[in-house]
Coordinates of C-alpha atoms and ligand atoms in Angstrom, one line a residue:
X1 CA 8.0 18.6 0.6
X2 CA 4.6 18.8 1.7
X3 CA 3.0 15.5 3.8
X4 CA -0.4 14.7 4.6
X5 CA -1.3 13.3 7.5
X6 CA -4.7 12.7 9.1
X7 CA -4.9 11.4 12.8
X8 CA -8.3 9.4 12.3
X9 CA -5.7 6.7 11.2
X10 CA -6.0 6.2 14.6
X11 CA -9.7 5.0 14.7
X12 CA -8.3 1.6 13.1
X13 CA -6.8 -0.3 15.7
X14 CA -6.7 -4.3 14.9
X15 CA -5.8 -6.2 18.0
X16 CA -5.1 -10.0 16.6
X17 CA -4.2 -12.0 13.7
X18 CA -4.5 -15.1 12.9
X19 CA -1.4 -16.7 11.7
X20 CA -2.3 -19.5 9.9
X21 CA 1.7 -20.8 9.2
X22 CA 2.0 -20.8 12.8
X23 CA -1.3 -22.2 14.2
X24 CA -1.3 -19.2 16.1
X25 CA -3.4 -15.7 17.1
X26 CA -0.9 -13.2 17.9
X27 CA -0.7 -9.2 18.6
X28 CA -2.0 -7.5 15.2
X29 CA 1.3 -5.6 14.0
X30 CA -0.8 -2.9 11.7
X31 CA -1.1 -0.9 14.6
X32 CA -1.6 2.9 15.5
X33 CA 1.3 3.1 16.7
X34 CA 3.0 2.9 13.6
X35 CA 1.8 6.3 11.6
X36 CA 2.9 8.3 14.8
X37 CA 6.5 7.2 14.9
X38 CA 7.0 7.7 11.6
X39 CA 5.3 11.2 12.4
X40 CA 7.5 11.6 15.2
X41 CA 10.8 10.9 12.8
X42 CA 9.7 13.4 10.1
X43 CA 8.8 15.7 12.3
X44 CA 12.2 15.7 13.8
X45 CA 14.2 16.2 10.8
X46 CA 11.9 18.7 9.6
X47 CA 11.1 17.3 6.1
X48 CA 8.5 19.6 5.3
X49 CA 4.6 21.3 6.4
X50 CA 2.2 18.4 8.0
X51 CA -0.9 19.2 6.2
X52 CA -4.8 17.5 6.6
X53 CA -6.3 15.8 3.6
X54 CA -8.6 17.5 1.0
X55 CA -12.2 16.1 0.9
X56 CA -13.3 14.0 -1.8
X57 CA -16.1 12.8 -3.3
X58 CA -16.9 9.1 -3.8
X59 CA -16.3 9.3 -7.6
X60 CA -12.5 9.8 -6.9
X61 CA -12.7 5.9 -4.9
X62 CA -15.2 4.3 -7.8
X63 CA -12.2 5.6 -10.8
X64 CA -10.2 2.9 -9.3
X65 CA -12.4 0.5 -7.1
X66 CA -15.6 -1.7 -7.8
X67 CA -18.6 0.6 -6.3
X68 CA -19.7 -2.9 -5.0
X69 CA -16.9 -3.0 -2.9
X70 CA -17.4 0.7 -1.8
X71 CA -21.1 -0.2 -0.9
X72 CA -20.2 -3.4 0.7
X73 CA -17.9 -1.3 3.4
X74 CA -20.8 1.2 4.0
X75 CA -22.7 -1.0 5.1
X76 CA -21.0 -4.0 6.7
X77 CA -20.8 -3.0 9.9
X78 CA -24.2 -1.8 11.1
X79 CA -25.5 -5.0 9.6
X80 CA -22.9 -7.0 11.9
X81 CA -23.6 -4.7 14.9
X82 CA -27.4 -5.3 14.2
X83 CA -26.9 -9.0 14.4
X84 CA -24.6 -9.9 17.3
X85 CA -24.2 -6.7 19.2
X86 CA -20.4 -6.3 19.0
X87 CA -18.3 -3.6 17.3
X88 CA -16.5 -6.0 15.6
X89 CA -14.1 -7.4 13.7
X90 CA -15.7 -8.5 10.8
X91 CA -13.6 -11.2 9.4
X92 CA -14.5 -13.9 6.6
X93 CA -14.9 -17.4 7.4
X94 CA -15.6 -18.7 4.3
X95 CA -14.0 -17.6 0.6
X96 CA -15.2 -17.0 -3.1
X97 CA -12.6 -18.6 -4.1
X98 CA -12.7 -20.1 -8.6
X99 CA -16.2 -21.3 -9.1
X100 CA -17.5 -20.2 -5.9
X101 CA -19.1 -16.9 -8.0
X102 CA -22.4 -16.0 -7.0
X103 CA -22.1 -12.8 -4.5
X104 CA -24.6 -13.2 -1.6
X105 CA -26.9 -9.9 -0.9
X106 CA -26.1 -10.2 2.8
X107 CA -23.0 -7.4 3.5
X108 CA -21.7 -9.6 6.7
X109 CA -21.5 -13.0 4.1
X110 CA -20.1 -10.4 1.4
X111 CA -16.9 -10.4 3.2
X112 CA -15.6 -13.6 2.1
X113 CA -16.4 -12.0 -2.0
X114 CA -14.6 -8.9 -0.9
X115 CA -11.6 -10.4 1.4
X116 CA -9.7 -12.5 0.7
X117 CA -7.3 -13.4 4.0
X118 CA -8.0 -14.0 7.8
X119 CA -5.7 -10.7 8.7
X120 CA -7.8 -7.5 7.2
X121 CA -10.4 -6.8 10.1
X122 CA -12.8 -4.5 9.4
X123 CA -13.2 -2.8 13.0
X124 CA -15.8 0.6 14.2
X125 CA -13.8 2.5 13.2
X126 CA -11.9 1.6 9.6
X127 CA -13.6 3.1 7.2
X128 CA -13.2 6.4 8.3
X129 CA -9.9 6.0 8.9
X130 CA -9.5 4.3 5.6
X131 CA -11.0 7.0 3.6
X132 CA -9.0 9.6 5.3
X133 CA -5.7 7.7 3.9
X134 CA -7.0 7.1 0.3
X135 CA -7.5 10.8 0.7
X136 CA -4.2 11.6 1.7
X137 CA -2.8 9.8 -1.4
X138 CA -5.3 11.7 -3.4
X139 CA -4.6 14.9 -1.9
X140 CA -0.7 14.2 -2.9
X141 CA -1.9 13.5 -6.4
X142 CA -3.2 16.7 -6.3
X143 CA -0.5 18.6 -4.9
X144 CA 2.2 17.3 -7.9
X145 CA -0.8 18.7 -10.5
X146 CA -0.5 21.7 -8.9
X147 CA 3.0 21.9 -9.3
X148 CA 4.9 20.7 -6.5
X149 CA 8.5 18.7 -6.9
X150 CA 7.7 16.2 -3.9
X151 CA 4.9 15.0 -1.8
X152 CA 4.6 12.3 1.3
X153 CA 1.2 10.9 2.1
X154 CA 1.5 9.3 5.4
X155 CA -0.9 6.6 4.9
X156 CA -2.9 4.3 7.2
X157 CA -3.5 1.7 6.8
X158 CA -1.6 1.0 3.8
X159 CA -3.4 0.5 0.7
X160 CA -0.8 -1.9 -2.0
X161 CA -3.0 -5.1 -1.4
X162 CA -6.2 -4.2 -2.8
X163 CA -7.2 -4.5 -6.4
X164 CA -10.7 -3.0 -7.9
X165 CA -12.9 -5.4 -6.3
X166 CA -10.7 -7.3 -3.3
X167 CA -8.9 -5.9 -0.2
X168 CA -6.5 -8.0 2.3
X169 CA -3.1 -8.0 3.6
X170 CA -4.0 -4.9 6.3
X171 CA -5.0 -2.6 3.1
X172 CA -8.6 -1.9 2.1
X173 CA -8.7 0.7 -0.6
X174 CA -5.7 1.1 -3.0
X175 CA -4.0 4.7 -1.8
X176 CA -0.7 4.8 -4.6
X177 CA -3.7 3.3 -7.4
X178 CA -5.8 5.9 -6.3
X179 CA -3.2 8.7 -6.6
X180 CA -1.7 7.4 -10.1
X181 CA -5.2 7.5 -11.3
X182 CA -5.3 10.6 -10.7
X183 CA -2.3 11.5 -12.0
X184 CA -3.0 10.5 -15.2
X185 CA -5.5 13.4 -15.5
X186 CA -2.4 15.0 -16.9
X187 CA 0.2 12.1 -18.0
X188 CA 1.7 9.0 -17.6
X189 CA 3.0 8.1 -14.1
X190 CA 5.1 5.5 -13.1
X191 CA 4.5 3.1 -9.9
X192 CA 7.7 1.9 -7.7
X193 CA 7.0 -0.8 -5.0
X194 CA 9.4 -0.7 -2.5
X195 CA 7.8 -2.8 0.1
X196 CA 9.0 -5.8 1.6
X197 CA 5.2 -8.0 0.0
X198 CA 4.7 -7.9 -3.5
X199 CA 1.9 -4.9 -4.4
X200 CA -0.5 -7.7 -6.0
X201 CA -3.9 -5.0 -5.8
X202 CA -1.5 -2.5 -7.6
X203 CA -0.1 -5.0 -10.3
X204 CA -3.8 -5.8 -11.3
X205 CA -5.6 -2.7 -10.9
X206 CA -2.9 -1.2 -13.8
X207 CA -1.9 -5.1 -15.6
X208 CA -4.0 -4.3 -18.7
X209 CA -2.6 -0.7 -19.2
X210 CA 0.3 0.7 -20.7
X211 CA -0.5 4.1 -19.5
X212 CA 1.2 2.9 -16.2
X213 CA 4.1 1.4 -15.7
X214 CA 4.5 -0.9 -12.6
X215 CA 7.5 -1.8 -11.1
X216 CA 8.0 -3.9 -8.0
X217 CA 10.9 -4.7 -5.5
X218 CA 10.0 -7.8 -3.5
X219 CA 10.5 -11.0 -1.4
X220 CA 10.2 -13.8 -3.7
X221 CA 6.2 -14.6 -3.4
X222 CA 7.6 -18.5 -3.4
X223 CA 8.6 -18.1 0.3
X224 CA 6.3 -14.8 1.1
X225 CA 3.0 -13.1 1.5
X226 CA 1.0 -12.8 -0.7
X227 CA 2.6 -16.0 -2.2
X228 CA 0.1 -15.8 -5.7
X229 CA 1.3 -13.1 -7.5
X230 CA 5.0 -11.3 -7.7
X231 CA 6.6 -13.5 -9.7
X232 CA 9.1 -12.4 -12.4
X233 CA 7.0 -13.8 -15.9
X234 CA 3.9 -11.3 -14.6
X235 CA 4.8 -8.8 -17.3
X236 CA 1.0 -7.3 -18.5
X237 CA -1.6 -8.3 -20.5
X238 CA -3.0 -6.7 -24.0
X239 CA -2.3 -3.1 -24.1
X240 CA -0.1 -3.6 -20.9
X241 CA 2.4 -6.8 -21.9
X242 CA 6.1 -4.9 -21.1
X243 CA 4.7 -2.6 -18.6
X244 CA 4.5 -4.5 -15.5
X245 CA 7.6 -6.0 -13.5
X246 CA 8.9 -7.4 -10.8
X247 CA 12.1 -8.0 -8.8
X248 CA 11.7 -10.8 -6.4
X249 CA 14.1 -11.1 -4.1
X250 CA 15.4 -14.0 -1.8
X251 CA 15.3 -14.2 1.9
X252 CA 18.1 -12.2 3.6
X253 CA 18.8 -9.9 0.6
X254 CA 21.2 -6.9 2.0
X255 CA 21.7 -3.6 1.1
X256 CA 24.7 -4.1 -2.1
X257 CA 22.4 -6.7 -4.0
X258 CA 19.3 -4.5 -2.8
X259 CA 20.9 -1.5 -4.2
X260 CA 21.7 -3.3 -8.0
X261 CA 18.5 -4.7 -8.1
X262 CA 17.0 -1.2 -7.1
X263 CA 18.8 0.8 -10.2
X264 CA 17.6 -2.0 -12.8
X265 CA 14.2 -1.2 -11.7
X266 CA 14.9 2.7 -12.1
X267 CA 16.4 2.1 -15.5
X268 CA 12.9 0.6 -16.8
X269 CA 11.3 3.4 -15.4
X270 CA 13.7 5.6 -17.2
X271 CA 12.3 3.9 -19.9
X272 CA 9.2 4.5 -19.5
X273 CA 9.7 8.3 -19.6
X274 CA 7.3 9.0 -16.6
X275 CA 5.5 12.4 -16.0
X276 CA 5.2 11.5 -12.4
X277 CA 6.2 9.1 -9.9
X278 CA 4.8 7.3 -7.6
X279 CA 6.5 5.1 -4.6
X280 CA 4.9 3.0 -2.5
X281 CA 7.3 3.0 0.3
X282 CA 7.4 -0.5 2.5
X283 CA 9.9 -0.4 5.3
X284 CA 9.4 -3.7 6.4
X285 CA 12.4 -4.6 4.6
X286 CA 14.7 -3.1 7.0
X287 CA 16.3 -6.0 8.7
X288 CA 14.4 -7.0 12.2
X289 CA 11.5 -6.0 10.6
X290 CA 8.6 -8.6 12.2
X291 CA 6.7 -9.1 9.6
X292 CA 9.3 -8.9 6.8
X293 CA 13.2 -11.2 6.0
X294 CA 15.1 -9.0 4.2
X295 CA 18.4 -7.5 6.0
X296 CA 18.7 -3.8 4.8
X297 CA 20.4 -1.8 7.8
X298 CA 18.6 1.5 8.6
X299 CA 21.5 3.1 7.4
X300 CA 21.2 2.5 4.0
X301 CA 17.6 4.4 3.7
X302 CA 18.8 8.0 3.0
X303 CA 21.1 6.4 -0.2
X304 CA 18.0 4.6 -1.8
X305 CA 16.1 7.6 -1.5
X306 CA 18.6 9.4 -3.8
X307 CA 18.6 7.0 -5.7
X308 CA 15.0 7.5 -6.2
X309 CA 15.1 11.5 -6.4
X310 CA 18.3 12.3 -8.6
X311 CA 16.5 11.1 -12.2
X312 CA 14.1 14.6 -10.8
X313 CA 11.0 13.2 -11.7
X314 CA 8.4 14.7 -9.5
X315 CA 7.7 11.9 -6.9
X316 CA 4.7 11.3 -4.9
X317 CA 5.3 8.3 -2.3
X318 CA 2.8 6.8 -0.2
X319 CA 3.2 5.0 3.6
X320 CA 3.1 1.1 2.6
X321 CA 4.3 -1.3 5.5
X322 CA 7.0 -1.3 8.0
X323 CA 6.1 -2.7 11.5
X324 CA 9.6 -2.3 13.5
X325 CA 7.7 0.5 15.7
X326 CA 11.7 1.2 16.5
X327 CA 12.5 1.5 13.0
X328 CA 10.0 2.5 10.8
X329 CA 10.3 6.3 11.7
X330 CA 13.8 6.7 11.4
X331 CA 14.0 4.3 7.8
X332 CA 10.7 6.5 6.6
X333 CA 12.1 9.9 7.2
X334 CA 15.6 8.7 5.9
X335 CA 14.3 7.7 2.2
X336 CA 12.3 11.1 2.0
X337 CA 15.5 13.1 3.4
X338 CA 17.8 10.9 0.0
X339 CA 14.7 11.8 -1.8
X340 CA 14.5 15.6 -1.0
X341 CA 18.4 16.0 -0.8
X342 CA 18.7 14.5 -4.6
X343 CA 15.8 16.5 -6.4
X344 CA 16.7 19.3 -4.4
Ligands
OKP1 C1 1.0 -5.6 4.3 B1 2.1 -4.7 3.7 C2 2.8 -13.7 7.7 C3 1.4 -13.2 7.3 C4 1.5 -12.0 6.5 C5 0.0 -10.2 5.8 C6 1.1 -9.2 5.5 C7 0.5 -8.0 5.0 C8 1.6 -6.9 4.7 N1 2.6 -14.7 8.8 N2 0.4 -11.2 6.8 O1 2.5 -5.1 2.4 O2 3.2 -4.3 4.5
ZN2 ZN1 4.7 -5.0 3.3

């Protein structure tokens, strides 16, 4: 399979969060260090070529985003360096939460319109390194249009948290709604959330549509982030009633329920008669995990991975979460070695 992989992830590197459950500021665990262990681990098992993104235009980020949102990162941060000298973060203090709906024309007191959590820093260097993993995605589209089986963008930061107009939860452009818009150039792809947090951006950015079909495996939003959307009556709306669902699951799920919930979610997709896949991958719900609760062993990886390949559906997945800097490697590279060894 062919990845894409570009190393100006690297230029976003968070330092805190603010943990408002907890009281607490601690380490920020959307880190560098996570892309280069998981490059490290599929490097190892030789998965496929490392390639560099393609270059994009910014029509390819306005098919799925709000240009408002687009124009709004452009310029945030020299208008914040302008006014108190520092390189950063840009957080909001203050949210446009219902009623609260007139935008301000200041950038730096746009980012409560735009954001909408404490943990989503906007830093020197993220944009860049946020366009460079939307165009990884985008680049993978590409690369199944062309004809290949299988594709891995190694995204960073992930991307499942932001809708058209809102980013949050460490994700700031939507990297798998980016690619299955542009999958649909030629057909009707299918979108399977495997990370540990519900993929609310995702959900909306395709609710109204029936020409995607969204499927998400989850911690039960009740007890977990993002705690507003994932919940099992959030089928679609209009046009796209019946093709939105979700699986949340509860704390401590393991690998056998894991596994039964997983081919109930393949069977609607099935369904659905897809042209193209596309997985977000989360492996932050490996157990020890330290931002995810589930309890899947490493182990178990490689199976769910064939799982996902032997229907033979040419997949596309996308880096979501996973912040067990031990783990993440090994548990990434296991799903796309299942995945490679069942479309093979
Ligand atoms: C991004 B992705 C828990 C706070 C949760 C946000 C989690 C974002 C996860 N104290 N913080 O889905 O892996
Ligand atoms: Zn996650």
């Amino acid at each position: 399979m062919k990845i894409l992989y570009s190393q100006k992830h690297s230029l976003h590197a968070p330092r805190e969060e603010f943990d408002g459950k907890a009281g607490l500021i601690h380490p920020h665990p959307e880190v560098p260090q996570r892309a280069l262990g998981i490059l490290q681990a599929v490097r190892e098992r030789g998965l496929g070529e490392v390639l560099p993104p393609r270059e994009y235009g910014p029509e390819v980020l306005t098919a799925v985003h709000d240009p408002g949102l687009i124009e709004y990162y452009r310029r945030v941060l020299p208008a914040w360096r302008a006014r108190t000298g520092k390189p950063g973060p840009v957080l909001p203090d203050v949210f446009a939460l219902r009623g609260l709906d007139h935008r301000p024309a200041d950038p730096v007191r746009q980012a409560g319109w735009y954001c909408f959590d404490p943990q989503t820093p906007l830093l020197e260097g993220t944009w860049e390194a946020v366009l460079q993993a939307a165009a990884c995605a985008v680049t993978g589209a590409d690369l199944l249009l062309e004809g290949e089986r299988l594709a891995y963008a190694l995204c960073r930061p992930p991307g499942h948290h932001a809708g058209r107009d809102y980013y949050g939860g460490y994700c700031y452009l939507n990297n798998a709604a980016l690619a299955a818009r542009r999958l649909q150039a030629r057909g009707r792809p299918a979108i399977l959330d495997i990370d540990y947090h519900h993929g609310n951006g995702t959900q909306d950015i395709f609710y109204g549509s029936a020409e995607v079909l969204f499927v998400s495996l989850h911690a039960d939003p009740d007890f977990s982030y993002p705690c507003f959307s994932g919940y099992r009556e959030e089928r679609g709306t209009g046009a796209g009633l019946g093709f939105n669902s979700n699986f949340p699951l509860p704390a401590g799920t393991g690998e056998t329920e894991y596994r039964g919930v997983l081919a109930r979610a393949l069977e609607e997709i099935r369904a659905f008669h897809p042209d193209f896949l596309v997985v977000s991958l989360g492996v932050d719900t490996v157990q020890e995990d330290p931002v995810g609760g589930l309890r899947l062993p490493p182990e178990c990886f490689p199976e769910l991975g064939r799982m996902v390949g032997s229907p033979g559906w040419p997949v596309l997945v996308v880096q979501e979460g996973g912040y067990s800097l031990r783990l993440a490697g090994p548990c990434a590279a296991g799903f796309l070695s299942g995945l490679a060894e069942a479309s093979a």
